[in-house]
mmCIF file of C-alpha atoms and ligand atoms in Angstrom:
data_model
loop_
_atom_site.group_PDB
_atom_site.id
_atom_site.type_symbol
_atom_site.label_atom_id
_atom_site.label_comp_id
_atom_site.label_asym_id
_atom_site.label_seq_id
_atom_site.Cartn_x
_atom_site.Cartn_y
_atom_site.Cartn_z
ATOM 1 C CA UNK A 1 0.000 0.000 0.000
ATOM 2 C CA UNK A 2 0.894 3.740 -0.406
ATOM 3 C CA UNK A 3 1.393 3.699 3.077
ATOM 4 C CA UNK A 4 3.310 1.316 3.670
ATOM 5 C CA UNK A 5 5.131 2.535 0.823
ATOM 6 C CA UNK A 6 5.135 5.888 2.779
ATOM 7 C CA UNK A 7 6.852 4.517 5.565
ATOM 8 C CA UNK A 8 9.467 2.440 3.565
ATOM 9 C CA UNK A 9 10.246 5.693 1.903
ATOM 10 C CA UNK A 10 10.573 7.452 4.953
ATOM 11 C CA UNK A 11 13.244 4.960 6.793
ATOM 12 C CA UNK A 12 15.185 4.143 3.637
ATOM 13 C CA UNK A 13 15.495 8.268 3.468
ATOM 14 C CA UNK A 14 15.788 9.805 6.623
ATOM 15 C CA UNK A 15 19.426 8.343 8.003
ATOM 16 C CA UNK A 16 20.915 8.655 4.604
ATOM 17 C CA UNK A 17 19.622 12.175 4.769
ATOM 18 C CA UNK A 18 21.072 12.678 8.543
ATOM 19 C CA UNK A 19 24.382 10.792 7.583
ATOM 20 C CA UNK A 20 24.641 13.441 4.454
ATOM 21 C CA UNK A 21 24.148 16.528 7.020
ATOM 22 C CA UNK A 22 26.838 14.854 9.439
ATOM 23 C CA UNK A 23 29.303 14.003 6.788
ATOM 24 C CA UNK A 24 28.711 17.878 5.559
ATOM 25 C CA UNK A 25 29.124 19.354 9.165
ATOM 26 C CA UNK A 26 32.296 17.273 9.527
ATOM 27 C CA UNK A 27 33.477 18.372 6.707
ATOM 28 C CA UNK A 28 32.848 22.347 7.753
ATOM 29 C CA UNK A 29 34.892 21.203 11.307
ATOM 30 C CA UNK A 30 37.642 19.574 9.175
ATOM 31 C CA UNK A 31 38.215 22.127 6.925
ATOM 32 C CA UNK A 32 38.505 25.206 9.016
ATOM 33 C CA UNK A 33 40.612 22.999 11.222
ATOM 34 C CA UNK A 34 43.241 22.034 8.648
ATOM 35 C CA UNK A 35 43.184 25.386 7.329
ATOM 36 C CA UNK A 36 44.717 26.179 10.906
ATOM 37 C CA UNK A 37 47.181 22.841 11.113
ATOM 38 C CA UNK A 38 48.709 23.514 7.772
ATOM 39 C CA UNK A 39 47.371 20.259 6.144
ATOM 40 C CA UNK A 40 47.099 22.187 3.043
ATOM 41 C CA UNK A 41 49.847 22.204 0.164
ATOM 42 C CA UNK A 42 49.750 23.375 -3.482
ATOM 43 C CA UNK A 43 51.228 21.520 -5.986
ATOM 44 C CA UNK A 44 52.682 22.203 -9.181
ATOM 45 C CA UNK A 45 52.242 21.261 -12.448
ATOM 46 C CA UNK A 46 54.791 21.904 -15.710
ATOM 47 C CA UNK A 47 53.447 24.113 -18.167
ATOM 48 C CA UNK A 48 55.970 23.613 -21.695
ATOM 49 C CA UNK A 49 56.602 26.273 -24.372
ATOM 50 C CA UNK A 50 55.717 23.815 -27.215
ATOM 51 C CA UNK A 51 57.843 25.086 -29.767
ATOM 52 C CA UNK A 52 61.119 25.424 -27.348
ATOM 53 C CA UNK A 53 59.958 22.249 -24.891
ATOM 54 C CA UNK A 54 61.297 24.310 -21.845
ATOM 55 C CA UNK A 55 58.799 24.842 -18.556
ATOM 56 C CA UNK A 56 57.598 28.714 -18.968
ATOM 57 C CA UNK A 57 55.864 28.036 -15.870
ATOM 58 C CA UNK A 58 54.145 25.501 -12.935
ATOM 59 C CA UNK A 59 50.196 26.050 -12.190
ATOM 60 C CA UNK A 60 49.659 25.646 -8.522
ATOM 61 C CA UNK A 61 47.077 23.355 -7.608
ATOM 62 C CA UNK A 62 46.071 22.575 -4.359
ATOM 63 C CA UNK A 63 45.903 19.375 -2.104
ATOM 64 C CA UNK A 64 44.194 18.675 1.332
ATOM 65 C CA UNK A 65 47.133 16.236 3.095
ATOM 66 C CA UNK A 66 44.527 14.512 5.443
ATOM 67 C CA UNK A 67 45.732 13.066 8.346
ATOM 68 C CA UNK A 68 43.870 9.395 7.415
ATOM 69 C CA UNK A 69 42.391 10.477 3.845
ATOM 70 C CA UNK A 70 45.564 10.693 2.580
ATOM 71 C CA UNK A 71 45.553 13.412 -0.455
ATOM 72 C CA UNK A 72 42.605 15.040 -0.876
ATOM 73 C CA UNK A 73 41.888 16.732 -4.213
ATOM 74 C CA UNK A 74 40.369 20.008 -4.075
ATOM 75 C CA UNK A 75 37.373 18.838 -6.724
ATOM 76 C CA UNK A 76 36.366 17.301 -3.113
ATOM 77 C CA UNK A 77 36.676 20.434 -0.610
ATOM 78 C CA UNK A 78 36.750 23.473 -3.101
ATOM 79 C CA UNK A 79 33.017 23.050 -3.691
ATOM 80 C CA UNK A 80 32.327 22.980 0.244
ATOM 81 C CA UNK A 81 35.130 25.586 0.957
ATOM 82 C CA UNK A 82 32.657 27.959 -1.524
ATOM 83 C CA UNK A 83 30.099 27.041 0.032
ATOM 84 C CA UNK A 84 30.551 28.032 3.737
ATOM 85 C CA UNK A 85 32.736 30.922 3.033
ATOM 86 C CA UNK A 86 36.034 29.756 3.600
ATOM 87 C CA UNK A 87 37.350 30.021 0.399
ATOM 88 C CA UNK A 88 38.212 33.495 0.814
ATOM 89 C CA UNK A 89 40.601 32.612 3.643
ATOM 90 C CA UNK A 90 42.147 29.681 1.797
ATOM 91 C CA UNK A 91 42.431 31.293 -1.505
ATOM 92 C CA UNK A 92 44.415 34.433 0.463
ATOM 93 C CA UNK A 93 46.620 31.608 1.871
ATOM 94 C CA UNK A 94 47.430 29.401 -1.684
ATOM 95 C CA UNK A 95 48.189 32.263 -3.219
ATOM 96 C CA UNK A 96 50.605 33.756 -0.598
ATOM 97 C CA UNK A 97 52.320 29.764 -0.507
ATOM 98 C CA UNK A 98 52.580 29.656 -4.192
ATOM 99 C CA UNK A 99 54.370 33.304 -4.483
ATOM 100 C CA UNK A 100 56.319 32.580 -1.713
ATOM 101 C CA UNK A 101 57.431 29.284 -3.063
ATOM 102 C CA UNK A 102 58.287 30.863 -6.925
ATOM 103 C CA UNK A 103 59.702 33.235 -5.182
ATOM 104 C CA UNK A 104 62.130 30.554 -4.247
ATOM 105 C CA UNK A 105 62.480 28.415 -7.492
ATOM 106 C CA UNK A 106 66.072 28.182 -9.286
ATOM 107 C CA UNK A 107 64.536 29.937 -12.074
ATOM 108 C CA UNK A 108 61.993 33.189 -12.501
ATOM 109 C CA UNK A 109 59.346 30.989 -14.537
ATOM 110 C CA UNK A 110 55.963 32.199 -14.199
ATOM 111 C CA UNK A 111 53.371 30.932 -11.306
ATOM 112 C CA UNK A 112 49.895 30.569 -12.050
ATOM 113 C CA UNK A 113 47.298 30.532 -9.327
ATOM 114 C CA UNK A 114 43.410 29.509 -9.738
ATOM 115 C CA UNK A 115 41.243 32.366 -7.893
ATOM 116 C CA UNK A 116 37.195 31.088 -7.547
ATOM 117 C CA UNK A 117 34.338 33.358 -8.422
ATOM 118 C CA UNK A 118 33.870 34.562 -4.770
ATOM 119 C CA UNK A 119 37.449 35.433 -4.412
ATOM 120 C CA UNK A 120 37.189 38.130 -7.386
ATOM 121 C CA UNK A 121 34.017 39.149 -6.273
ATOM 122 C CA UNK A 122 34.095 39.778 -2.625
ATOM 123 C CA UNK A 123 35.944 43.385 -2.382
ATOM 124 C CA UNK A 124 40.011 42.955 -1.154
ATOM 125 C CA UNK A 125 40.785 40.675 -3.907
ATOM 126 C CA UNK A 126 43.293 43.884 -5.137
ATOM 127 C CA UNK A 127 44.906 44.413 -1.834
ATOM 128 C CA UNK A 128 45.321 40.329 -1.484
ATOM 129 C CA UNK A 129 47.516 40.146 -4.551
ATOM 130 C CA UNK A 130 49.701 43.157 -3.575
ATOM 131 C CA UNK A 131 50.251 41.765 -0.086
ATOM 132 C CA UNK A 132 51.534 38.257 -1.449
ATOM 133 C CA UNK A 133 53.826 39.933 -3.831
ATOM 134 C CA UNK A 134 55.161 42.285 -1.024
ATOM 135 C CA UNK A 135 55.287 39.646 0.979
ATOM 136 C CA UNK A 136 57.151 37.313 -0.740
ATOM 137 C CA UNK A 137 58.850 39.741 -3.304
ATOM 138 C CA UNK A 138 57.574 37.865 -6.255
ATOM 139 C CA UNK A 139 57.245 40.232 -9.808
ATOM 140 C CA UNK A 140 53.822 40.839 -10.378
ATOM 141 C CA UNK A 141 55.117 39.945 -13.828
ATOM 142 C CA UNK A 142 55.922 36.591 -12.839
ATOM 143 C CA UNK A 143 52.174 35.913 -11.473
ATOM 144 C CA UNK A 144 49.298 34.660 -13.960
ATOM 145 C CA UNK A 145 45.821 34.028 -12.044
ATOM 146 C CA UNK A 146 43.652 31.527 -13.898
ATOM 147 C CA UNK A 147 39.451 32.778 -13.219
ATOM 148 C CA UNK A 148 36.601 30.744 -15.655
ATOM 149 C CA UNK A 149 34.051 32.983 -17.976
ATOM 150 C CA UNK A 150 31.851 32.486 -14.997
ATOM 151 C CA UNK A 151 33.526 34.997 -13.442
ATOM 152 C CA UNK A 152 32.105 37.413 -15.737
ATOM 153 C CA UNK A 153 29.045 35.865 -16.360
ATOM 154 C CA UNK A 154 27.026 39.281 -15.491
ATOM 155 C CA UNK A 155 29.781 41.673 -17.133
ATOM 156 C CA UNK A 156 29.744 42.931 -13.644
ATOM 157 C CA UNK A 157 31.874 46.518 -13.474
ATOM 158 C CA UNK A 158 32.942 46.012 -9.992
ATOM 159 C CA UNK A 159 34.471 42.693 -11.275
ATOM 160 C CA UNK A 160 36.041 44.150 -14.043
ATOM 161 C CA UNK A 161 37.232 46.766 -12.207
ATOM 162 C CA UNK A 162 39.334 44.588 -9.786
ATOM 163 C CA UNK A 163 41.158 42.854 -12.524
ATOM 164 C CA UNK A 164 41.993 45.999 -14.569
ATOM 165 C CA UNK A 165 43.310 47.358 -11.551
ATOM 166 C CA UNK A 166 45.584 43.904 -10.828
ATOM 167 C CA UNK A 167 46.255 43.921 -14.663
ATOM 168 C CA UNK A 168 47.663 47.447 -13.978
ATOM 169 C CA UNK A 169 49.968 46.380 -11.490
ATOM 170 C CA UNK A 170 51.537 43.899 -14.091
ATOM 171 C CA UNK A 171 49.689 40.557 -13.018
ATOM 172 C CA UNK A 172 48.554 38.644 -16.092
ATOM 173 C CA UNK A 173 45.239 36.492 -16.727
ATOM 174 C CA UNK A 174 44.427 33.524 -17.901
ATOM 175 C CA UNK A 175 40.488 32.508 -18.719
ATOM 176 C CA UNK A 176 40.288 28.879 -17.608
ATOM 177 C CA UNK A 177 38.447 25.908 -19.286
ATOM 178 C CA UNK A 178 37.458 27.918 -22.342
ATOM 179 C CA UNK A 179 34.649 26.653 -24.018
ATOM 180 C CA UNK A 180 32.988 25.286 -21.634
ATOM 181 C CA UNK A 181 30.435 27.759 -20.325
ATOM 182 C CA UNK A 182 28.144 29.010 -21.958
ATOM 183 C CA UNK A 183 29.335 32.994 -22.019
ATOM 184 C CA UNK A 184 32.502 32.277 -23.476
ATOM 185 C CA UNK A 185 32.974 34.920 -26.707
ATOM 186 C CA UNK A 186 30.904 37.534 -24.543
ATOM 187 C CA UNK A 187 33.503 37.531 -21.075
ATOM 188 C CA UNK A 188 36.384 37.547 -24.247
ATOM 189 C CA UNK A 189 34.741 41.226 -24.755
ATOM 190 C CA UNK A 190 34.573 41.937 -21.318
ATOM 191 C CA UNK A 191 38.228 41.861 -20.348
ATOM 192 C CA UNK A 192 41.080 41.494 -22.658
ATOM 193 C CA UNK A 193 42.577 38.285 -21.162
ATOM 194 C CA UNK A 194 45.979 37.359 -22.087
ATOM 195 C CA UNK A 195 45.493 33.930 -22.288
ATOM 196 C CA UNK A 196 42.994 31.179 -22.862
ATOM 197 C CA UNK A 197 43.574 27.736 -21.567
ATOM 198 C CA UNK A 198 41.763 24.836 -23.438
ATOM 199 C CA UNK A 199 39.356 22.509 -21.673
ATOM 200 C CA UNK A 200 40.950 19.496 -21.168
ATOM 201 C CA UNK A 201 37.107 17.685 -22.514
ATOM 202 C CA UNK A 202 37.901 19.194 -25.764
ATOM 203 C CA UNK A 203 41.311 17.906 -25.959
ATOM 204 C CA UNK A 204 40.513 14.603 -25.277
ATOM 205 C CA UNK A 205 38.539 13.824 -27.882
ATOM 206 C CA UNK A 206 40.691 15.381 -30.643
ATOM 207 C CA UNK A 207 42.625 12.730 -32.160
ATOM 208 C CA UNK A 208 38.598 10.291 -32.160
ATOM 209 C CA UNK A 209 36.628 13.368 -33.180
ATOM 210 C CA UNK A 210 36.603 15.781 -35.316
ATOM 211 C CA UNK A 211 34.674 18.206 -33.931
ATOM 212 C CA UNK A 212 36.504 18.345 -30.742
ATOM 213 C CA UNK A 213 39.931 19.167 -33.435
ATOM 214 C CA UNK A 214 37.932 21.702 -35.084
ATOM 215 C CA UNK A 215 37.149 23.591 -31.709
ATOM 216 C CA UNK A 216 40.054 23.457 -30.854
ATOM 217 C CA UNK A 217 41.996 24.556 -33.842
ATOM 218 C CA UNK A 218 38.841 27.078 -34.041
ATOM 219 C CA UNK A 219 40.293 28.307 -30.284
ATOM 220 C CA UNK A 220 43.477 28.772 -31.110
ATOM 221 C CA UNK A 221 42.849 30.785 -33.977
ATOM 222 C CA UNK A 222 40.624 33.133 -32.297
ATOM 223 C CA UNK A 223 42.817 33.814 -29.828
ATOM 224 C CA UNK A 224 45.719 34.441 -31.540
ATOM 225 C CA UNK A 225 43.453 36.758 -33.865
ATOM 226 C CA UNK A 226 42.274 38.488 -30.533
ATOM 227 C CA UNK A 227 46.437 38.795 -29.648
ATOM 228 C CA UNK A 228 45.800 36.168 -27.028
ATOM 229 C CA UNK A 229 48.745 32.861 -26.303
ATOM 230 C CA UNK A 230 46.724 29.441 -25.851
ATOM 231 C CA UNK A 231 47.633 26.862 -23.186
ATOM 232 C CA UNK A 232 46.041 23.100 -24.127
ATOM 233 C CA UNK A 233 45.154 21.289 -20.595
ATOM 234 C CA UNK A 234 45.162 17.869 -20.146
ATOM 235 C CA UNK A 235 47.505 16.711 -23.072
ATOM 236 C CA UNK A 236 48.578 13.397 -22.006
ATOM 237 C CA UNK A 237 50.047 11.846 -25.386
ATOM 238 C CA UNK A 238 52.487 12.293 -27.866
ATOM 239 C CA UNK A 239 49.531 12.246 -30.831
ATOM 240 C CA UNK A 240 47.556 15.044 -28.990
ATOM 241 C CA UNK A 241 51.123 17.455 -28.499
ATOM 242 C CA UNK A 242 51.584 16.645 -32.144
ATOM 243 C CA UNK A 243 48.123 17.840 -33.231
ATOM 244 C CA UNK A 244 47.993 20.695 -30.997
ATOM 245 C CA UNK A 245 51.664 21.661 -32.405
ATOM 246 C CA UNK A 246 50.422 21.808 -35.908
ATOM 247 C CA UNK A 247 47.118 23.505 -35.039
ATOM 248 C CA UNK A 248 49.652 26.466 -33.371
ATOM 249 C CA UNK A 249 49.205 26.109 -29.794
ATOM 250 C CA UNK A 250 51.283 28.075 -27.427
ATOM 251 C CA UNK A 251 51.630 25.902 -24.458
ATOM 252 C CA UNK A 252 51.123 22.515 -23.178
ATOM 253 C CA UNK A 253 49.858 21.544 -19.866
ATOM 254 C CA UNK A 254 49.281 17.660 -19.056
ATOM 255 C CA UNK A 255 50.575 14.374 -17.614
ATOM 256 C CA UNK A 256 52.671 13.840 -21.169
ATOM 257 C CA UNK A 257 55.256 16.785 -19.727
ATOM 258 C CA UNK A 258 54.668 16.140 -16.113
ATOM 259 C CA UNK A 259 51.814 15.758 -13.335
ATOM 260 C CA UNK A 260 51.086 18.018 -10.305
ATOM 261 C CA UNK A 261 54.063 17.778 -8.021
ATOM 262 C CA UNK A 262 55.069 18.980 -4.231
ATOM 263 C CA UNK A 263 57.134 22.310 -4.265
ATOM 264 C CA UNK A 264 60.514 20.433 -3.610
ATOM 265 C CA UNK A 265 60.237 18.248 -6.657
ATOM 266 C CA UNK A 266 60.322 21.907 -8.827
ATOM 267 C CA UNK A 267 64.136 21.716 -9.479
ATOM 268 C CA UNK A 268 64.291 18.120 -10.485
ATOM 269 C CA UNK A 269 61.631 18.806 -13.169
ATOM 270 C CA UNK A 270 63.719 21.579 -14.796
ATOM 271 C CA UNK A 271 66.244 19.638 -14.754
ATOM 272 C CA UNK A 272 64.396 16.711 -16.507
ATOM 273 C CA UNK A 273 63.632 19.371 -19.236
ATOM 274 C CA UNK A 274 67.433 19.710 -19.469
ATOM 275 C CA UNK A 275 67.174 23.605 -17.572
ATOM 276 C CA UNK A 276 69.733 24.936 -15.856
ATOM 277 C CA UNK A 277 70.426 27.477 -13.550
ATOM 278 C CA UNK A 278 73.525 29.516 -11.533
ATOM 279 C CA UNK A 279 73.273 27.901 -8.174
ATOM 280 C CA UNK A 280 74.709 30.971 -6.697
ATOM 281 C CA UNK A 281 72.228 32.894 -8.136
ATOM 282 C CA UNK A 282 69.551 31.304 -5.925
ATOM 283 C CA UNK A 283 67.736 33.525 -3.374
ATOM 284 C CA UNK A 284 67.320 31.437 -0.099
ATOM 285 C CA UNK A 285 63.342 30.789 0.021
ATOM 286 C CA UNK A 286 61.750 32.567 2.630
ATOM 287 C CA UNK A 287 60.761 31.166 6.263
ATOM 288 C CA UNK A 288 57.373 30.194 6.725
HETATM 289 P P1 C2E B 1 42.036 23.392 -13.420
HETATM 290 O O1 C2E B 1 42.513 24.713 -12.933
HETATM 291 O O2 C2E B 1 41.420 23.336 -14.769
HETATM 292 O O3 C2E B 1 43.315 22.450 -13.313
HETATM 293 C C1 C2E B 1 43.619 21.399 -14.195
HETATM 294 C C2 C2E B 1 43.230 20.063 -13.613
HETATM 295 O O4 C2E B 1 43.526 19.052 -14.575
HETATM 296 C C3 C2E B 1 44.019 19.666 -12.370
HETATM 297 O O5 C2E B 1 43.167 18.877 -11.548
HETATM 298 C C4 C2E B 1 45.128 18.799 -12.936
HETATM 299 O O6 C2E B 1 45.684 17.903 -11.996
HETATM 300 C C5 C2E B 1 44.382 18.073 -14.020
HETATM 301 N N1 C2E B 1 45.258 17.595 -15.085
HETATM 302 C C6 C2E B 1 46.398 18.145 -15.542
HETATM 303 N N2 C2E B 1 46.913 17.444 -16.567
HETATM 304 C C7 C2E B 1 46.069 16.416 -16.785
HETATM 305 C C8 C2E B 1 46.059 15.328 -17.719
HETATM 306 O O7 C2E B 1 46.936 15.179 -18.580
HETATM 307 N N3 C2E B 1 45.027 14.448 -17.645
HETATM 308 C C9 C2E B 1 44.024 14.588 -16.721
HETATM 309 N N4 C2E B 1 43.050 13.685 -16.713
HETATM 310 N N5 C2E B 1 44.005 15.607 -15.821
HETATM 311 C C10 C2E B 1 45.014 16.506 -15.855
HETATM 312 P P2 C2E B 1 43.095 19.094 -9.970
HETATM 313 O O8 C2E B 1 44.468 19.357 -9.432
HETATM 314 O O9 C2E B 1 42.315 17.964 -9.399
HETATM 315 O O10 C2E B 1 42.259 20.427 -9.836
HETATM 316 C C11 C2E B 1 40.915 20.475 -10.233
HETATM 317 C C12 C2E B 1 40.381 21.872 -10.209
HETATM 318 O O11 C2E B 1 40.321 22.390 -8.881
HETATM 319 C C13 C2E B 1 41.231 22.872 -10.989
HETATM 320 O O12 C2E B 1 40.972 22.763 -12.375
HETATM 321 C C14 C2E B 1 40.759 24.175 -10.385
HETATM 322 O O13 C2E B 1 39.568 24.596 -10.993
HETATM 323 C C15 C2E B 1 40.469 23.781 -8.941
HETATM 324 N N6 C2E B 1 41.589 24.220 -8.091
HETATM 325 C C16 C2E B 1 42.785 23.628 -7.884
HETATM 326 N N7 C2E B 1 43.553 24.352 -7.019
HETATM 327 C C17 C2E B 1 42.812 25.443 -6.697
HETATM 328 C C18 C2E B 1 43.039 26.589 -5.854
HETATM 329 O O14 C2E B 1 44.104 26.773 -5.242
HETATM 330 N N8 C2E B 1 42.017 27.506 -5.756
HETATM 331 C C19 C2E B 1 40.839 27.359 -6.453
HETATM 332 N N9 C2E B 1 39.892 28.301 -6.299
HETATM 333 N N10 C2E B 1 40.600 26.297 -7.233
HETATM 334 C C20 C2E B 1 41.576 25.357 -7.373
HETATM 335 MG MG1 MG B 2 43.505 26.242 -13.618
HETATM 336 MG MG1 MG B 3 41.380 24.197 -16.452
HETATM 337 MG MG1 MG B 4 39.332 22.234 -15.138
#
């Protein structure tokens, strides 16, 4: 009967319901908490000039070290973070890390650092940035920050305003997982960014579809019509570098080159790219 149904419903539901709102208030406890015990540590990820195959850069990308979770990615506590308003906190605190580690690297390559929607549009976003780089004496010129179209979904001014004031100060942007929103060509007319990075979904698929080759190839003309450099995400074999090569893409970012490392790793990378560097020239890294 319906109400026995009723009833069946209403046990089969209600602890998976109550489990989902402890799991989610855990979660809030845990995340504040590590925030405070340092369990958090960006890593960083190769990003190759693909017609000199040297590292221009590393994207930062950040891991949750949890004490029995092991590593966390952040596709798991970003979301949440956003959600209960710590992301402004955390996002302040990657970004200071990541300056203050390529502030430290054996060579000035460039750092790029994901900021979330909040982050550019709560106010402070400005005065953030200029902190970490006087903090850490990092070149604004040496930091990219990496925001999606959803940033600008609105063509809000305020939002605008905050990057052309950090473009000003010589910081550099990047407009992440192009293609995939739905905006995409209008936020291009909203701020000039000066680079587009690829969705990894369309890359995929290029060497099986042709549709996903024409997008791309149709993305990398654009930009470099609009005087914008192209970074591919996700590459992860020789056919795809070869076909993103030969469509005229900038960059390369993807497990083929290298995948998301701890800071200390940075130097044996370069080196595996055959870099070098004057040891002496080295400025000792800062202390935490
Ligand atoms: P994203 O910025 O688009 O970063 C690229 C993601 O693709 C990373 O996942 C990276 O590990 C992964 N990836 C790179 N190369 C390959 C490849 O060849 N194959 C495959 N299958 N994947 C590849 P990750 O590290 O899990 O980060 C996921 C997303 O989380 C990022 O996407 C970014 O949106 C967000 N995120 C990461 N760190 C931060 C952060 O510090 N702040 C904010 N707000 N978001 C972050
Ligand atoms: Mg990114
Ligand atoms: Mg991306
Ligand atoms: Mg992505």
């Amino acid at each position: 009967t319906a109400k026995a149904e009723g009833k069946n419903t209403h046990r089969f539901f209600a602890p998976a319901l109550e489990e989902a709102l402890n799991r989610r208030r855990d979660m809030e406890i845990d995340l504040a908490k590590a925030l405070e015990a340092g369990e958090f540590e960006p890593f960083f990820q190769p990003i190759v000039d693909v017609r000199t195959r040297m590292v221009t850069g590393f994207e930062a990308l950040l891991r949750w070290r949890h004490p029995t979770r092991g590593l966390v990615p952040p596709g798991e506590f970003i979301p949440f973070a956003e959600e209960i308003g710590l992301i402004g906190a955390m996002g302040e605190w990657v970004l200071r890390r990541a300056c203050e580690m390529a502030a430290g690297w054996p060579l000035p390559l460039k750092v790029s650092v994901n900021i979330s929607p909040r982050q550019v549009r709560s106010r402070g976003l400005v005065n953030t940035v200029m902190n970490a780089l006087a903090a850490t004496g990092l070149p604004a010129s040496r930091l990219e920050l990496e925001v999606t179209e959803s940033v600008l979904l609105e063509e809000d001014e305020d939002t605008v305003a905050t990057l052309m004031q950090l473009r000003a100060l010589g910081v550099r942007f990047a407009m992440d997982d192009f293609g995939t929103g739905y905006s995409s060509l209008r936020s291009l007319r909203a701020f000039p960014f000066d680079r587009l990075k690829i969705d990894q979904s369309f890359v995929r698929n290029m060497a099986t579809t042709a549709e996903s080759l024409a997008i791309v190839t149709s993305i990398i003309d654009l930009a470099e019509s609009l005087g914008m450099a192209t970074t591919a995400e996700g590459v992860e074999t020789a056919e795809q570098f070869d076909m993103l090569r030969r469509a005229g893409c900038v960059e390369i970012q993807g497990f083929y080159f290298g995948r998301p490392r701890p800071n200390d790793s940075v130097p044996e990378v370069l080196q595996g790219f055959g870099m070098t560097w004057d040891a002496a020239a080295i400025a000792p890294m800062p202390a935490p």
